[in-house]
Amino acid sequence: MRRRTFVTASLGALALPAVAWAQASSVRTPPAPITAQNALETAFLAASSNEQLRQGFRRLFLVSRVAMALSSRDPGTPPRQIELAPNVRACLIFTSAARAVSVMGDSAPIVMLTGREALERMRGTNVIINMNLTPRLTLEAEDVDAYLAMPNETPAPPPPAPRRSGSTGAPE
């Protein structure tokens, strides 16, 4: 019953069921897709339309800096929660500070953390990533646990730059 309640509430907030990649709603037209401004947003956009890229997005999300909405500016304040329906609440994460400001305004309290750190603070709650933006992702508490169960990984270093023909690699 809880999942059905959350799905209904999520649809009302322009989100789809857990781990669904929301693209549209019959309630109102969603905003146009964001233009990626960082590697996480590039991966999010790609994963929203390609299921094979979603695992890579999840890994990148956990190590990327994200903006977590806070309930106040006080130190140690809990994450902000919004009510989607009676007894159905969700915390908010954005893929950048700019995305958080575009949705919540420039005076909204946020903190920049890794995705893993943000989800650790939100454990046991529902989470909406990029609320009121496209794409957006809704995670139920069980989905948050699944993300956190993924191994800690550091992103692979970028490949070395190609050497110029005839270069020895020694400084010139």
PDB file of C-alpha atoms in Angstrom:
ATOM      1  CA  MET A   1       0.000   0.000   0.000  1.00  0.00           C
ATOM      2  CA  ARG A   2       2.821   2.418   0.829  1.00  0.00           C
ATOM      3  CA  ARG A   3       4.296   2.183  -2.686  1.00  0.00           C
ATOM      4  CA  ARG A   4       0.886   2.887  -4.272  1.00  0.00           C
ATOM      5  CA  THR A   5       0.414   5.928  -2.016  1.00  0.00           C
ATOM      6  CA  PHE A   6       3.861   7.231  -2.898  1.00  0.00           C
ATOM      7  CA  VAL A   7       3.305   6.674  -6.611  1.00  0.00           C
ATOM      8  CA  THR A   8       0.046   8.614  -6.485  1.00  0.00           C
ATOM      9  CA  ALA A   9       1.710  11.425  -4.561  1.00  0.00           C
ATOM     10  CA  SER A  10       4.681  11.427  -6.892  1.00  0.00           C
ATOM     11  CA  LEU A  11       2.494  11.729  -9.961  1.00  0.00           C
ATOM     12  CA  GLY A  12       0.873  14.738  -8.375  1.00  0.00           C
ATOM     13  CA  ALA A  13       4.327  16.268  -7.955  1.00  0.00           C
ATOM     14  CA  LEU A  14       5.287  15.447 -11.553  1.00  0.00           C
ATOM     15  CA  ALA A  15       7.422  12.468 -10.615  1.00  0.00           C
ATOM     16  CA  LEU A  16       7.042   8.795 -11.472  1.00  0.00           C
ATOM     17  CA  PRO A  17       7.391   5.688  -9.271  1.00  0.00           C
ATOM     18  CA  ALA A  18      10.624   4.709  -7.570  1.00  0.00           C
ATOM     19  CA  VAL A  19      13.685   4.617  -9.792  1.00  0.00           C
ATOM     20  CA  ALA A  20      11.511   5.751 -12.681  1.00  0.00           C
ATOM     21  CA  TRP A  21      12.915   8.330 -15.015  1.00  0.00           C
ATOM     22  CA  ALA A  22      10.194  10.950 -15.265  1.00  0.00           C
ATOM     23  CA  GLN A  23       9.693  12.550 -18.634  1.00  0.00           C
ATOM     24  CA  ALA A  24       6.024  13.588 -18.717  1.00  0.00           C
ATOM     25  CA  SER A  25       2.837  13.769 -16.714  1.00  0.00           C
ATOM     26  CA  SER A  26      -0.803  13.940 -17.693  1.00  0.00           C
ATOM     27  CA  VAL A  27      -1.274  16.558 -14.965  1.00  0.00           C
ATOM     28  CA  ARG A  28       0.756  19.285 -16.698  1.00  0.00           C
ATOM     29  CA  THR A  29       3.534  19.639 -19.203  1.00  0.00           C
ATOM     30  CA  PRO A  30       6.963  19.183 -17.612  1.00  0.00           C
ATOM     31  CA  PRO A  31       9.684  21.748 -18.150  1.00  0.00           C
ATOM     32  CA  ALA A  32      11.961  21.308 -21.129  1.00  0.00           C
ATOM     33  CA  PRO A  33      15.011  19.122 -20.459  1.00  0.00           C
ATOM     34  CA  ILE A  34      17.879  20.902 -18.776  1.00  0.00           C
ATOM     35  CA  THR A  35      21.048  21.692 -20.675  1.00  0.00           C
ATOM     36  CA  ALA A  36      23.831  19.783 -18.945  1.00  0.00           C
ATOM     37  CA  GLN A  37      26.261  22.023 -17.065  1.00  0.00           C
ATOM     38  CA  ASN A  38      28.414  19.318 -15.473  1.00  0.00           C
ATOM     39  CA  ALA A  39      29.369  15.658 -15.895  1.00  0.00           C
ATOM     40  CA  LEU A  40      26.615  14.483 -13.536  1.00  0.00           C
ATOM     41  CA  GLU A  41      23.935  16.283 -15.550  1.00  0.00           C
ATOM     42  CA  THR A  42      25.338  14.882 -18.791  1.00  0.00           C
ATOM     43  CA  ALA A  43      25.076  11.370 -17.337  1.00  0.00           C
ATOM     44  CA  PHE A  44      21.589  12.090 -15.925  1.00  0.00           C
ATOM     45  CA  LEU A  45      20.279  13.276 -19.294  1.00  0.00           C
ATOM     46  CA  ALA A  46      21.753  10.250 -21.072  1.00  0.00           C
ATOM     47  CA  ALA A  47      20.443   7.800 -18.461  1.00  0.00           C
ATOM     48  CA  SER A  48      16.958   9.283 -18.583  1.00  0.00           C
ATOM     49  CA  SER A  49      16.516   7.915 -22.091  1.00  0.00           C
ATOM     50  CA  ASN A  50      18.881   4.915 -22.034  1.00  0.00           C
ATOM     51  CA  GLU A  51      18.412   2.227 -19.397  1.00  0.00           C
ATOM     52  CA  GLN A  52      21.886   0.817 -20.068  1.00  0.00           C
ATOM     53  CA  LEU A  53      23.472   4.063 -18.823  1.00  0.00           C
ATOM     54  CA  ARG A  54      21.600   4.206 -15.502  1.00  0.00           C
ATOM     55  CA  GLN A  55      24.098   2.168 -13.486  1.00  0.00           C
ATOM     56  CA  GLY A  56      26.850   4.554 -14.596  1.00  0.00           C
ATOM     57  CA  PHE A  57      24.703   7.521 -13.551  1.00  0.00           C
ATOM     58  CA  ARG A  58      24.138   5.955 -10.115  1.00  0.00           C
ATOM     59  CA  ARG A  59      27.880   5.461  -9.606  1.00  0.00           C
ATOM     60  CA  LEU A  60      28.672   9.003 -10.724  1.00  0.00           C
ATOM     61  CA  PHE A  61      25.862  10.429  -8.579  1.00  0.00           C
ATOM     62  CA  LEU A  62      27.338   8.878  -5.432  1.00  0.00           C
ATOM     63  CA  VAL A  63      30.744  10.541  -5.923  1.00  0.00           C
ATOM     64  CA  SER A  64      29.593  13.846  -7.457  1.00  0.00           C
ATOM     65  CA  ARG A  65      28.938  17.075  -5.566  1.00  0.00           C
ATOM     66  CA  VAL A  66      25.195  17.670  -5.290  1.00  0.00           C
ATOM     67  CA  ALA A  67      23.086  20.354  -3.616  1.00  0.00           C
ATOM     68  CA  MET A  68      20.980  19.109  -0.709  1.00  0.00           C
ATOM     69  CA  ALA A  69      18.102  21.337   0.389  1.00  0.00           C
ATOM     70  CA  LEU A  70      18.181  22.093   4.116  1.00  0.00           C
ATOM     71  CA  SER A  71      15.353  22.964   6.485  1.00  0.00           C
ATOM     72  CA  SER A  72      17.199  26.061   7.778  1.00  0.00           C
ATOM     73  CA  ARG A  73      20.576  27.763   7.778  1.00  0.00           C
ATOM     74  CA  ASP A  74      21.441  26.507  11.274  1.00  0.00           C
ATOM     75  CA  PRO A  75      24.514  24.262  11.532  1.00  0.00           C
ATOM     76  CA  GLY A  76      23.628  20.587  11.464  1.00  0.00           C
ATOM     77  CA  THR A  77      20.088  21.260  10.312  1.00  0.00           C
ATOM     78  CA  PRO A  78      18.215  18.300   8.832  1.00  0.00           C
ATOM     79  CA  PRO A  79      17.402  18.015   5.129  1.00  0.00           C
ATOM     80  CA  ARG A  80      14.339  19.910   3.991  1.00  0.00           C
ATOM     81  CA  GLN A  81      11.279  17.737   3.486  1.00  0.00           C
ATOM     82  CA  ILE A  82       8.244  18.548   1.398  1.00  0.00           C
ATOM     83  CA  GLU A  83       4.850  16.954   1.747  1.00  0.00           C
ATOM     84  CA  LEU A  84       3.704  15.236  -1.428  1.00  0.00           C
ATOM     85  CA  ALA A  85       0.490  13.904   0.116  1.00  0.00           C
ATOM     86  CA  PRO A  86      -0.716  13.246   3.662  1.00  0.00           C
ATOM     87  CA  ASN A  87       2.006  11.226   5.413  1.00  0.00           C
ATOM     88  CA  VAL A  88       4.163  11.121   2.249  1.00  0.00           C
ATOM     89  CA  ARG A  89       7.254  13.311   2.484  1.00  0.00           C
ATOM     90  CA  ALA A  90      10.406  13.631   0.389  1.00  0.00           C
ATOM     91  CA  CYS A  91      13.797  15.318   0.685  1.00  0.00           C
ATOM     92  CA  LEU A  92      15.320  17.270  -2.199  1.00  0.00           C
ATOM     93  CA  ILE A  93      18.653  16.918  -3.990  1.00  0.00           C
ATOM     94  CA  PHE A  94      19.756  18.877  -7.055  1.00  0.00           C
ATOM     95  CA  THR A  95      22.532  18.096  -9.521  1.00  0.00           C
ATOM     96  CA  SER A  96      24.131  21.496  -8.879  1.00  0.00           C
ATOM     97  CA  ALA A  97      23.742  24.584  -6.730  1.00  0.00           C
ATOM     98  CA  ALA A  98      22.484  26.442  -9.813  1.00  0.00           C
ATOM     99  CA  ARG A  99      19.660  23.897 -10.231  1.00  0.00           C
ATOM    100  CA  ALA A 100      18.700  24.268  -6.561  1.00  0.00           C
ATOM    101  CA  VAL A 101      18.611  28.055  -6.896  1.00  0.00           C
ATOM    102  CA  SER A 102      16.556  27.871 -10.100  1.00  0.00           C
ATOM    103  CA  VAL A 103      13.861  25.842  -8.320  1.00  0.00           C
ATOM    104  CA  MET A 104      13.986  27.113  -4.726  1.00  0.00           C
ATOM    105  CA  GLY A 105      15.369  30.638  -5.068  1.00  0.00           C
ATOM    106  CA  ASP A 106      18.731  32.111  -4.154  1.00  0.00           C
ATOM    107  CA  SER A 107      17.943  32.433  -0.439  1.00  0.00           C
ATOM    108  CA  ALA A 108      17.075  28.748   0.030  1.00  0.00           C
ATOM    109  CA  PRO A 109      19.491  26.975   2.381  1.00  0.00           C
ATOM    110  CA  ILE A 110      21.519  24.257   0.676  1.00  0.00           C
ATOM    111  CA  VAL A 111      24.716  22.398   1.353  1.00  0.00           C
ATOM    112  CA  MET A 112      27.067  20.832  -1.181  1.00  0.00           C
ATOM    113  CA  LEU A 113      27.904  17.193  -0.439  1.00  0.00           C
ATOM    114  CA  THR A 114      28.670  14.083  -2.406  1.00  0.00           C
ATOM    115  CA  GLY A 115      25.583  12.189  -3.481  1.00  0.00           C
ATOM    116  CA  ARG A 116      26.506   9.424  -1.051  1.00  0.00           C
ATOM    117  CA  GLU A 117      26.826  11.880   1.863  1.00  0.00           C
ATOM    118  CA  ALA A 118      23.462  13.446   0.996  1.00  0.00           C
ATOM    119  CA  LEU A 119      21.713  10.079   0.765  1.00  0.00           C
ATOM    120  CA  GLU A 120      23.288   8.996   4.075  1.00  0.00           C
ATOM    121  CA  ARG A 121      21.671  12.028   5.721  1.00  0.00           C
ATOM    122  CA  MET A 122      18.362  11.184   4.013  1.00  0.00           C
ATOM    123  CA  ARG A 123      18.380   7.454   4.802  1.00  0.00           C
ATOM    124  CA  GLY A 124      14.874   6.234   5.606  1.00  0.00           C
ATOM    125  CA  THR A 125      13.150   8.938   3.563  1.00  0.00           C
ATOM    126  CA  ASN A 126      11.978   9.424  -0.003  1.00  0.00           C
ATOM    127  CA  VAL A 127      14.149  11.603  -2.231  1.00  0.00           C
ATOM    128  CA  ILE A 128      13.481  13.649  -5.351  1.00  0.00           C
ATOM    129  CA  ILE A 129      16.488  14.504  -7.497  1.00  0.00           C
ATOM    130  CA  ASN A 130      15.945  17.710  -9.521  1.00  0.00           C
ATOM    131  CA  MET A 131      12.358  18.412  -8.502  1.00  0.00           C
ATOM    132  CA  ASN A 132      10.468  20.589 -11.012  1.00  0.00           C
ATOM    133  CA  LEU A 133      13.143  19.963 -13.647  1.00  0.00           C
ATOM    134  CA  THR A 134      13.463  17.452 -16.470  1.00  0.00           C
ATOM    135  CA  PRO A 135      14.810  14.896 -15.976  1.00  0.00           C
ATOM    136  CA  ARG A 136      13.961  14.253 -12.370  1.00  0.00           C
ATOM    137  CA  LEU A 137      14.204  11.060 -10.368  1.00  0.00           C
ATOM    138  CA  THR A 138      12.107   9.879  -7.428  1.00  0.00           C
ATOM    139  CA  LEU A 139      13.626   7.406  -4.985  1.00  0.00           C
ATOM    140  CA  GLU A 140      11.691   5.672  -2.230  1.00  0.00           C
ATOM    141  CA  ALA A 141      13.507   4.931   1.027  1.00  0.00           C
ATOM    142  CA  GLU A 142      14.273   1.404  -0.216  1.00  0.00           C
ATOM    143  CA  ASP A 143      15.821   2.842  -3.376  1.00  0.00           C
ATOM    144  CA  VAL A 144      17.998   5.154  -1.267  1.00  0.00           C
ATOM    145  CA  ASP A 145      19.218   2.065   0.612  1.00  0.00           C
ATOM    146  CA  ALA A 146      19.977   0.339  -2.720  1.00  0.00           C
ATOM    147  CA  TYR A 147      22.072   3.317  -3.870  1.00  0.00           C
ATOM    148  CA  LEU A 148      23.943   3.338  -0.555  1.00  0.00           C
ATOM    149  CA  ALA A 149      24.584  -0.407  -0.813  1.00  0.00           C
ATOM    150  CA  MET A 150      26.659   0.205  -3.948  1.00  0.00           C
ATOM    151  CA  PRO A 151      30.397  -0.031  -3.263  1.00  0.00           C
ATOM    152  CA  ASN A 152      32.367   3.131  -2.663  1.00  0.00           C
ATOM    153  CA  GLU A 153      34.121   3.852  -5.917  1.00  0.00           C
ATOM    154  CA  THR A 154      36.369   6.605  -7.000  1.00  0.00           C
ATOM    155  CA  PRO A 155      35.871   7.697 -10.570  1.00  0.00           C
ATOM    156  CA  ALA A 156      38.432   6.398 -13.010  1.00  0.00           C
ATOM    157  CA  PRO A 157      41.044   8.988 -13.902  1.00  0.00           C
ATOM    158  CA  PRO A 158      40.695  10.472 -17.366  1.00  0.00           C
ATOM    159  CA  PRO A 159      42.807   8.816 -20.049  1.00  0.00           C
ATOM    160  CA  PRO A 160      46.163  10.463 -20.696  1.00  0.00           C
ATOM    161  CA  ALA A 161      46.248  13.108 -23.355  1.00  0.00           C
ATOM    162  CA  PRO A 162      47.457  11.805 -26.712  1.00  0.00           C
ATOM    163  CA  ARG A 163      51.103  12.488 -27.377  1.00  0.00           C
ATOM    164  CA  ARG A 164      52.121  14.516 -30.351  1.00  0.00           C
ATOM    165  CA  SER A 165      53.939  12.673 -33.068  1.00  0.00           C
ATOM    166  CA  GLY A 166      57.643  12.590 -32.351  1.00  0.00           C
ATOM    167  CA  SER A 167      57.180  13.611 -28.713  1.00  0.00           C
ATOM    168  CA  THR A 168      59.323  11.805 -26.168  1.00  0.00           C
ATOM    169  CA  GLY A 169      57.087  12.819 -23.322  1.00  0.00           C
ATOM    170  CA  ALA A 170      59.940  14.819 -21.786  1.00  0.00           C
ATOM    171  CA  PRO A 171      59.303  18.474 -20.996  1.00  0.00           C
ATOM    172  CA  GLU A 172      60.424  20.809 -23.713  1.00  0.00           C
TER     173      GLU A 172
END
